[in-house]
């Protein structure tokens, strides 16, 4: 029986991104090398990246782009919603954001 041949891959990755991805893979029981191998196989099967690479349809509203008046208005809307009981849990809100923006 002949041992499988392998090749080394070297890539520079932001430490925080690497740590987060490796933590998730570890939770799934998938070694990093297997995940990279799966990714490369999907590139071959799809004849390109196995996911869409595009900018989001709508850019999330950034606080830095608001004027003081616009920020006050947004805070006022949130306060009015809170008083009216029109709220949801932070867990659901973040899940909705991740789903909407594909993150």
C-alpha positions as CSV (number, residue, x, y, z in Angstrom):
1,X,0.0,0.0,0.0
2,X,1.4,3.4,-1.0
3,X,1.0,6.4,1.3
4,X,-1.0,9.3,0.0
5,X,1.1,12.2,-1.4
6,X,0.5,15.5,0.2
7,X,1.6,19.1,-0.6
8,X,2.2,21.9,1.9
9,X,0.2,25.1,1.7
10,X,1.4,28.3,3.3
11,X,-0.9,31.3,3.7
12,X,-1.0,34.4,5.7
13,X,-4.2,34.8,7.6
14,X,-5.3,37.4,10.2
15,X,-4.8,35.9,13.6
16,X,-8.3,36.6,14.8
17,X,-9.9,35.1,11.7
18,X,-7.7,32.0,12.0
19,X,-8.6,31.6,15.7
20,X,-12.3,31.9,15.1
21,X,-12.4,29.5,12.2
22,X,-10.2,26.9,13.9
23,X,-12.5,27.1,17.0
24,X,-15.5,26.4,14.9
25,X,-13.8,23.6,13.0
26,X,-12.7,22.1,16.3
27,X,-16.2,22.2,17.6
28,X,-17.3,20.3,14.4
29,X,-14.5,17.8,14.8
30,X,-12.9,18.8,11.5
31,X,-9.1,19.2,11.4
32,X,-8.0,22.4,9.6
33,X,-6.2,20.4,6.9
34,X,-9.4,18.5,6.1
35,X,-11.4,21.7,5.9
36,X,-8.9,23.2,3.5
37,X,-8.9,20.0,1.4
38,X,-12.7,20.1,1.3
39,X,-12.6,23.7,0.2
40,X,-10.1,22.9,-2.6
41,X,-12.2,20.0,-3.8
42,X,-15.3,22.2,-3.9
43,X,-13.4,24.7,-6.0
44,X,-12.6,21.9,-8.4
45,X,-16.2,20.6,-8.5
46,X,-17.7,24.1,-8.9
47,X,-15.0,25.3,-11.3
48,X,-14.7,28.4,-9.1
49,X,-15.4,29.5,-5.6
50,X,-18.1,27.4,-4.0
51,X,-20.0,30.5,-2.8
52,X,-21.0,33.8,-4.2
53,X,-18.5,36.6,-3.8
54,X,-20.3,39.9,-4.0
55,X,-21.0,43.1,-2.1
56,X,-24.2,43.1,0.0
57,X,-27.2,44.6,-1.7
58,X,-27.7,47.1,1.1
59,X,-24.8,48.6,3.0
60,X,-25.4,48.4,6.8
61,X,-26.0,51.8,8.3
62,X,-22.9,53.1,10.1
63,X,-23.1,55.5,13.0
64,X,-20.2,57.5,11.5
65,X,-22.3,58.4,8.5
66,X,-25.1,60.0,10.5
67,X,-25.5,63.6,11.4
68,X,-26.3,64.4,15.0
69,X,-30.0,65.0,14.1
70,X,-30.2,61.7,12.2
71,X,-28.6,59.8,15.1
72,X,-31.0,61.5,17.6
73,X,-33.9,60.4,15.3
74,X,-32.7,56.8,15.1
75,X,-32.3,56.7,18.9
76,X,-35.7,58.2,19.3
77,X,-37.2,55.5,17.1
78,X,-35.6,52.8,19.2
79,X,-36.8,54.4,22.4
80,X,-40.4,54.6,21.0
81,X,-40.3,51.0,20.0
82,X,-39.1,50.0,23.5
83,X,-41.9,52.0,25.2
84,X,-44.4,50.3,22.8
85,X,-43.0,46.9,23.7
86,X,-42.0,46.3,20.0
87,X,-38.7,44.6,20.8
88,X,-36.9,41.3,20.3
89,X,-34.1,39.5,22.0
90,X,-30.5,40.4,21.2
91,X,-29.9,36.8,20.2
92,X,-32.7,37.0,17.5
93,X,-31.6,40.4,16.3
94,X,-28.0,39.3,15.8
95,X,-29.2,36.0,14.1
96,X,-31.3,38.1,11.7
97,X,-28.4,40.4,10.9
98,X,-26.1,37.4,10.2
99,X,-28.7,35.9,8.0
100,X,-29.4,39.1,6.1
101,X,-25.7,39.9,5.4
102,X,-24.6,36.3,5.0
103,X,-22.1,36.4,7.9
